CSV table of C-alpha atoms and ligand atoms in Angstrom, one decimal:
chain,number,residue,atom,x,y,z
L,1,MET,CA,-62.6,-155.6,210.4
L,2,THR,CA,-64.8,-152.5,210.7
L,3,ALA,CA,-67.9,-151.9,208.6
L,4,ARG,CA,-65.8,-149.6,206.4
L,5,ASP,CA,-63.3,-152.5,205.8
L,6,TRP,CA,-66.2,-154.8,204.9
L,7,PHE,CA,-67.7,-152.4,202.4
L,8,ALA,CA,-64.2,-151.7,200.9
L,9,LYS,CA,-63.7,-155.4,200.5
L,10,ALA,CA,-67.2,-155.8,198.9
L,11,GLN,CA,-66.4,-152.9,196.5
L,12,SER,CA,-63.0,-154.2,195.4
L,13,GLU,CA,-64.3,-157.9,195.1
L,14,GLY,CA,-67.6,-157.0,193.4
L,15,PHE,CA,-70.2,-158.3,195.8
L,16,ALA,CA,-72.8,-156.6,198.0
L,17,ILE,CA,-73.7,-157.2,201.6
L,18,GLY,CA,-77.3,-157.9,202.3
L,19,ALA,CA,-78.9,-155.6,204.9
L,20,PHE,CA,-81.9,-157.4,206.2
L,21,ASN,CA,-84.6,-155.7,208.3
L,22,VAL,CA,-85.3,-157.6,211.6
L,23,ASP,CA,-88.9,-157.4,212.5
L,24,ASN,CA,-88.8,-160.2,215.1
L,25,LEU,CA,-86.6,-162.8,216.8
L,26,ASP,CA,-87.4,-165.5,214.2
L,27,ILE,CA,-86.2,-163.2,211.4
L,28,LEU,CA,-83.1,-162.4,213.4
L,29,LYS,CA,-82.4,-166.1,213.7
L,30,ALA,CA,-83.2,-166.9,210.1
L,31,VAL,CA,-80.9,-164.2,208.7
L,32,CYS,CA,-78.0,-165.3,210.9
L,33,GLU,CA,-78.5,-169.0,210.2
L,34,ALA,CA,-78.7,-168.4,206.5
L,35,ALA,CA,-75.6,-166.1,206.5
L,36,ALA,CA,-73.7,-168.7,208.6
L,37,LYS,CA,-74.7,-171.5,206.3
L,38,LYS,CA,-73.4,-169.5,203.3
L,39,LYS,CA,-70.3,-168.2,205.2
L,40,SER,CA,-71.4,-164.7,204.2
L,41,PRO,CA,-71.0,-161.3,206.0
L,42,VAL,CA,-74.4,-159.9,206.7
L,43,MET,CA,-76.0,-156.7,208.0
L,44,LEU,CA,-78.9,-156.7,210.4
L,45,GLU,CA,-80.9,-153.5,210.3
L,46,PHE,CA,-83.6,-152.1,212.4
L,47,SER,CA,-86.0,-149.4,211.4
L,48,GLN,CA,-87.4,-147.0,214.1
L,49,GLY,CA,-90.5,-149.2,214.4
L,50,GLU,CA,-88.3,-152.3,214.9
L,51,VAL,CA,-86.2,-150.4,217.5
L,52,GLY,CA,-89.4,-149.5,219.3
L,53,TYR,CA,-90.3,-153.2,219.4
L,54,PHE,CA,-87.0,-154.6,220.6
L,55,GLY,CA,-85.4,-151.7,222.5
L,56,LEU,CA,-82.0,-150.3,221.5
L,57,GLU,CA,-80.1,-152.0,224.3
L,58,ASN,CA,-81.7,-155.4,223.6
L,59,ILE,CA,-80.7,-155.1,219.9
L,60,VAL,CA,-77.1,-154.4,220.8
L,61,ASP,CA,-77.0,-157.4,223.2
L,62,LEU,CA,-78.8,-159.7,220.7
L,63,VAL,CA,-76.3,-158.8,218.0
L,64,ALA,CA,-73.3,-159.2,220.3
L,65,ASN,CA,-74.6,-162.7,221.2
L,66,ALA,CA,-75.3,-163.6,217.6
L,67,ARG,CA,-71.8,-162.6,216.6
L,68,GLU,CA,-70.3,-164.9,219.1
L,69,HIS,CA,-72.7,-167.8,218.4
L,70,TYR,CA,-72.6,-167.7,214.6
L,71,ASP,CA,-69.0,-166.7,214.2
L,72,ILE,CA,-69.5,-164.6,211.0
L,73,PRO,CA,-69.3,-160.9,210.5
L,74,ILE,CA,-72.6,-159.3,211.5
L,75,LEU,CA,-72.9,-155.6,211.0
L,76,LEU,CA,-75.5,-153.5,212.7
L,77,ASN,CA,-77.4,-150.7,211.1
L,78,LEU,CA,-80.1,-148.2,212.1
L,79,ASP,CA,-82.4,-148.0,209.1
L,80,HIS,CA,-84.1,-144.8,208.0
L,81,ALA,CA,-83.6,-142.7,211.1
L,82,LYS,CA,-85.5,-139.5,210.6
L,83,LYS,CA,-84.2,-137.7,213.7
L,84,VAL,CA,-80.8,-136.6,214.8
L,85,GLU,CA,-81.4,-137.8,218.4
L,86,GLU,CA,-82.3,-141.3,217.2
L,87,SER,CA,-79.2,-141.4,215.1
L,88,LEU,CA,-77.0,-140.3,218.0
L,89,ALA,CA,-78.5,-142.8,220.3
L,90,ALA,CA,-77.5,-145.6,217.9
L,91,VAL,CA,-74.0,-144.1,217.7
L,92,ASP,CA,-73.8,-144.1,221.5
L,93,ALA,CA,-75.1,-147.7,221.6
L,94,GLY,CA,-72.3,-148.8,219.3
L,95,PHE,CA,-74.0,-149.6,216.0
L,96,ASP,CA,-71.7,-150.1,213.0
L,97,GLU,CA,-73.8,-147.8,210.7
L,98,VAL,CA,-76.5,-145.2,211.0
L,99,HIS,CA,-78.7,-144.4,208.0
L,100,PHE,CA,-79.9,-140.8,208.5
L,101,ASP,CA,-82.9,-140.3,206.2
L,102,GLY,CA,-83.2,-136.5,205.8
L,103,SER,CA,-85.0,-136.8,202.5
L,104,GLU,CA,-88.1,-135.0,203.8
L,105,LEU,CA,-86.0,-132.1,205.0
L,106,THR,CA,-84.7,-129.2,202.9
L,107,PHE,CA,-81.3,-129.8,201.3
L,108,GLU,CA,-79.7,-127.4,203.8
L,109,GLU,CA,-81.3,-128.9,206.9
L,110,ASN,CA,-80.4,-132.4,205.6
L,111,VAL,CA,-76.8,-131.3,205.2
L,112,GLN,CA,-76.7,-129.6,208.6
L,113,TYR,CA,-78.2,-132.6,210.5
L,114,CYS,CA,-76.2,-135.2,208.6
L,115,ARG,CA,-72.9,-133.4,209.4
L,116,LYS,CA,-73.7,-133.4,213.1
L,117,ILE,CA,-74.2,-137.2,213.0
L,118,VAL,CA,-71.1,-137.7,210.9
L,119,GLU,CA,-69.0,-135.8,213.4
L,120,ALA,CA,-70.2,-138.0,216.3
L,121,ALA,CA,-70.1,-141.3,214.3
L,122,HIS,CA,-66.6,-140.8,212.9
L,123,THR,CA,-65.1,-140.5,216.3
L,124,LYS,CA,-66.2,-144.1,216.8
L,125,GLU,CA,-65.5,-145.4,213.3
L,126,ILE,CA,-69.2,-145.7,212.7
L,127,LEU,CA,-70.4,-145.2,209.1
L,128,VAL,CA,-73.2,-142.8,208.1
L,129,GLU,CA,-75.5,-143.4,205.2
L,130,GLY,CA,-77.3,-140.3,203.7
L,131,GLU,CA,-80.3,-139.9,201.6
L,132,ILE,CA,-81.6,-136.9,199.7
L,133,ASP,CA,-84.1,-138.4,197.3
L,134,LYS,CA,-87.1,-140.0,199.1
L,135,ILE,CA,-87.2,-143.6,198.1
L,136,SER,CA,-90.8,-144.3,196.9
L,137,GLY,CA,-93.1,-146.9,198.3
L,138,SER,CA,-93.3,-148.8,201.6
L,139,SER,CA,-92.1,-152.3,202.5
L,140,GLU,CA,-95.2,-154.3,201.6
L,141,VAL,CA,-96.7,-156.2,198.6
L,142,HIS,CA,-98.6,-153.5,196.7
L,143,GLU,CA,-101.6,-154.4,194.6
L,144,GLN,CA,-101.7,-151.0,192.8
L,145,ASP,CA,-99.4,-150.1,189.9
L,146,LEU,CA,-96.8,-147.4,190.5
L,147,ASN,CA,-96.9,-144.2,188.5
L,148,LEU,CA,-93.6,-144.6,186.7
L,149,GLU,CA,-93.5,-141.0,185.3
L,150,THR,CA,-93.9,-139.5,188.8
L,151,LEU,CA,-91.4,-142.0,190.1
L,152,LYS,CA,-88.7,-140.9,187.6
L,153,ALA,CA,-88.9,-137.3,189.0
L,154,SER,CA,-87.6,-138.7,192.3
L,155,TYR,CA,-84.5,-140.3,190.9
L,156,THR,CA,-81.0,-139.1,192.1
L,157,ASP,CA,-79.5,-136.0,190.5
L,158,PRO,CA,-75.8,-136.9,190.4
L,159,GLU,CA,-74.6,-133.3,190.7
L,160,LYS,CA,-76.9,-132.7,193.8
L,161,ALA,CA,-75.7,-136.0,195.3
L,162,ALA,CA,-72.0,-134.9,194.8
L,163,LYS,CA,-72.8,-131.6,196.6
L,164,PHE,CA,-74.4,-133.5,199.5
L,165,VAL,CA,-71.6,-135.9,199.9
L,166,GLN,CA,-69.0,-133.1,199.7
L,167,ALA,CA,-70.9,-131.0,202.3
L,168,THR,CA,-71.6,-133.7,204.8
L,169,GLY,CA,-68.6,-136.1,204.6
L,170,MET,CA,-71.0,-139.1,204.9
L,171,ASP,CA,-69.9,-142.5,203.8
L,172,ILE,CA,-72.7,-144.4,202.0
L,173,PHE,CA,-75.1,-142.7,199.6
L,174,ALA,CA,-78.6,-144.2,199.2
L,175,ALA,CA,-78.9,-144.0,195.4
L,176,VAL,CA,-82.3,-143.9,193.7
L,177,PHE,CA,-82.5,-145.1,190.1
L,178,GLY,CA,-85.6,-147.2,189.8
L,179,ASN,CA,-85.4,-149.0,193.2
L,180,VAL,CA,-88.5,-148.6,195.4
L,181,HIS,CA,-89.6,-149.9,198.7
L,182,GLY,CA,-92.0,-152.9,198.4
L,183,THR,CA,-93.1,-154.9,195.4
L,184,PHE,CA,-95.4,-153.7,192.7
L,185,PRO,CA,-97.3,-155.3,189.8
L,186,ASN,CA,-95.3,-153.0,187.4
L,187,GLN,CA,-92.0,-153.2,189.2
L,188,PRO,CA,-89.8,-150.5,187.5
L,189,ASP,CA,-86.6,-151.4,185.6
L,190,LEU,CA,-83.4,-150.1,187.1
L,191,ASP,CA,-81.9,-147.1,185.2
L,192,PHE,CA,-78.3,-148.3,184.7
L,193,GLU,CA,-77.2,-145.2,182.7
L,194,LEU,CA,-78.1,-143.0,185.7
L,195,LEU,CA,-76.4,-145.5,188.1
L,196,ALA,CA,-73.2,-145.2,186.0
L,197,ALA,CA,-73.4,-141.4,186.2
L,198,ILE,CA,-73.9,-141.5,190.0
L,199,ARG,CA,-71.0,-143.9,190.3
L,200,GLU,CA,-68.8,-141.6,188.3
L,201,VAL,CA,-69.4,-138.5,190.3
L,202,LEU,CA,-69.4,-140.3,193.7
L,203,TYR,CA,-66.2,-142.2,192.9
L,204,LYS,CA,-65.0,-142.1,196.5
L,205,THR,CA,-68.3,-143.0,198.2
L,206,PHE,CA,-70.0,-146.3,198.9
L,207,LEU,CA,-73.4,-146.8,197.3
L,208,SER,CA,-76.3,-148.6,198.7
L,209,MET,CA,-79.5,-149.8,197.0
L,210,HIS,CA,-82.7,-149.8,199.1
L,211,GLY,CA,-85.8,-151.6,198.0
L,212,GLY,CA,-84.0,-155.0,197.4
L,213,SER,CA,-87.3,-156.9,197.1
L,214,GLY,CA,-88.9,-157.6,193.8
L,215,ILE,CA,-86.0,-156.6,191.5
L,216,PRO,CA,-85.1,-159.4,189.1
L,217,ALA,CA,-81.8,-161.1,190.0
L,218,GLU,CA,-80.1,-160.2,186.7
L,219,GLN,CA,-80.8,-156.5,187.3
L,220,VAL,CA,-79.5,-156.7,190.9
L,221,LYS,CA,-76.3,-158.3,189.6
L,222,GLU,CA,-75.9,-155.6,186.9
L,223,ALA,CA,-76.4,-152.9,189.6
L,224,ILE,CA,-73.6,-154.5,191.7
L,225,LYS,CA,-71.4,-154.5,188.6
L,226,ILE,CA,-72.1,-151.1,187.2
L,227,GLY,CA,-72.7,-149.2,190.4
L,228,LYS,CA,-70.3,-151.1,192.6
L,229,ILE,CA,-73.2,-151.2,195.1
L,230,VAL,CA,-72.0,-152.6,198.4
L,231,LYS,CA,-75.1,-152.7,200.5
L,232,ILE,CA,-78.6,-153.9,199.5
L,233,ASN,CA,-81.6,-153.5,201.8
L,234,VAL,CA,-84.2,-156.2,201.9
L,235,ASN,CA,-87.4,-156.2,203.9
L,236,THR,CA,-90.6,-156.9,202.1
L,237,GLU,CA,-89.7,-160.4,200.8
L,238,ILE,CA,-88.6,-161.6,204.2
L,239,ARG,CA,-91.5,-160.2,206.0
L,240,GLN,CA,-93.8,-161.8,203.5
L,241,ALA,CA,-92.1,-165.2,203.7
L,242,PHE,CA,-92.4,-164.9,207.5
L,243,ARG,CA,-96.1,-164.0,207.3
L,244,ASP,CA,-97.0,-166.7,204.8
L,245,ALA,CA,-95.2,-169.4,206.8
L,246,LEU,CA,-96.9,-168.2,210.1
L,247,VAL,CA,-100.3,-168.3,208.5
L,248,GLU,CA,-99.7,-171.8,207.2
L,249,GLU,CA,-98.4,-173.1,210.5
L,250,MET,CA,-101.3,-171.7,212.4
L,251,GLY,CA,-103.7,-173.2,209.9
L,252,GLU,CA,-102.1,-176.6,210.2
L,253,ASN,CA,-101.9,-176.5,214.0
L,254,PRO,CA,-105.0,-174.6,215.1
L,255,GLU,CA,-104.8,-175.9,218.7
L,256,GLN,CA,-101.2,-175.0,219.3
L,257,SER,CA,-100.7,-172.3,221.9
L,258,THR,CA,-96.9,-172.6,222.3
L,259,TYR,CA,-95.5,-170.2,219.8
L,260,TYR,CA,-92.0,-171.5,219.6
L,261,LYS,CA,-93.2,-174.9,218.5
L,262,LEU,CA,-94.6,-173.3,215.3
L,263,THR,CA,-91.3,-171.6,214.5
L,264,PRO,CA,-88.9,-174.1,212.9
L,265,ASP,CA,-90.6,-174.1,209.5
L,266,ILE,CA,-91.1,-170.3,209.7
L,267,VAL,CA,-87.4,-169.8,210.2
L,268,ARG,CA,-86.6,-172.2,207.3
L,269,ALA,CA,-89.0,-170.2,205.0
L,270,VAL,CA,-87.2,-167.0,205.8
L,271,MET,CA,-83.8,-168.6,205.5
L,272,ALA,CA,-84.6,-169.7,202.0
L,273,VAL,CA,-85.2,-166.1,201.0
L,274,VAL,CA,-82.1,-164.8,202.6
L,275,GLU,CA,-79.9,-167.6,201.1
L,276,ALA,CA,-81.3,-166.8,197.6
L,277,LYS,CA,-80.4,-163.1,198.1
L,278,ILE,CA,-76.9,-164.0,199.3
L,279,ASP,CA,-76.5,-166.0,196.1
L,280,VAL,CA,-77.5,-163.0,193.9
L,281,PHE,CA,-75.4,-160.5,195.9
L,282,GLY,CA,-72.3,-162.7,195.5
L,283,SER,CA,-71.4,-162.6,199.2
L,284,GLU,CA,-71.3,-166.4,199.8
L,285,GLY,CA,-67.9,-167.6,201.2
L,286,LYS,CA,-66.7,-164.0,201.8
L,287,ALA,CA,-66.9,-164.2,205.6
M,1,13P,P1,-87.8,-153.6,200.4
M,1,13P,O1,-88.9,-153.7,201.4
M,1,13P,O2,-88.3,-153.3,199.1
M,1,13P,O3,-87.1,-154.9,200.4
M,1,13P,O4,-86.8,-152.5,200.9
M,1,13P,C1,-86.3,-152.5,202.2
M,1,13P,C2,-85.5,-151.3,202.4
M,1,13P,O5,-85.0,-150.6,201.5
M,1,13P,C3,-85.3,-150.9,203.8
M,1,13P,O6,-84.5,-149.7,204.0
């Protein structure tokens, strides 16, 4: 089954596939172990920083090995590519999806670049995710409150989204309706009325929800139901689980200089977060 088939299945059966950012090998292992345990399809995604750390060719090989080893559907996504060349490199390398983030460009440039990527990607059955409304925040635990009024100004305008989809032919739209990158003390509520309006105008398009950390489980489930969201990106919560477990392990084993000996509990800590997300997303047993 291709990525398109998996998202179509998710949409018709009412579940979402978790797209987890892979910051290091332990996180890669934890996400795959958790998904295999839950018999769930999963998406591994790499931001440009993460690609810089691993190397594009290594990512493709690691994922190919993981598919064989874990025997579950593992989709591969390039997360928030800001440049056409980066996106085309992932298409050439055989990713399943490329998320072109043209939200900092003018609408016209965004359309023009996104179309170029769509043309290349669709010759290889690779999906393209597009973004027009810059998703606020960054993937970390924020101590400062968000300005909720300013935030609302960045929410998706359904009509503009429809124009973008029509003009580009892209496959997955990154909708913005209260979802933000990272966690905040005043985490905003999702705007379900807006989500329903986006769903209505983009009735032929897959929808993703970025900023999957920090949103209460009930709201995530409602978003999957109302918006038929098929892909939910998660980064902050897994990075935080990794970091907390690493700090704890190093504190408990101050003399240890063999890194891999510290990792079993770290992997377990990240797995717990991924398993909990899979429960909320409803993808358990769908592999
Ligand atoms: P969080 O860091 O809020 O989980 O968001 C991740 C994300 O959307 C990556 O594209």
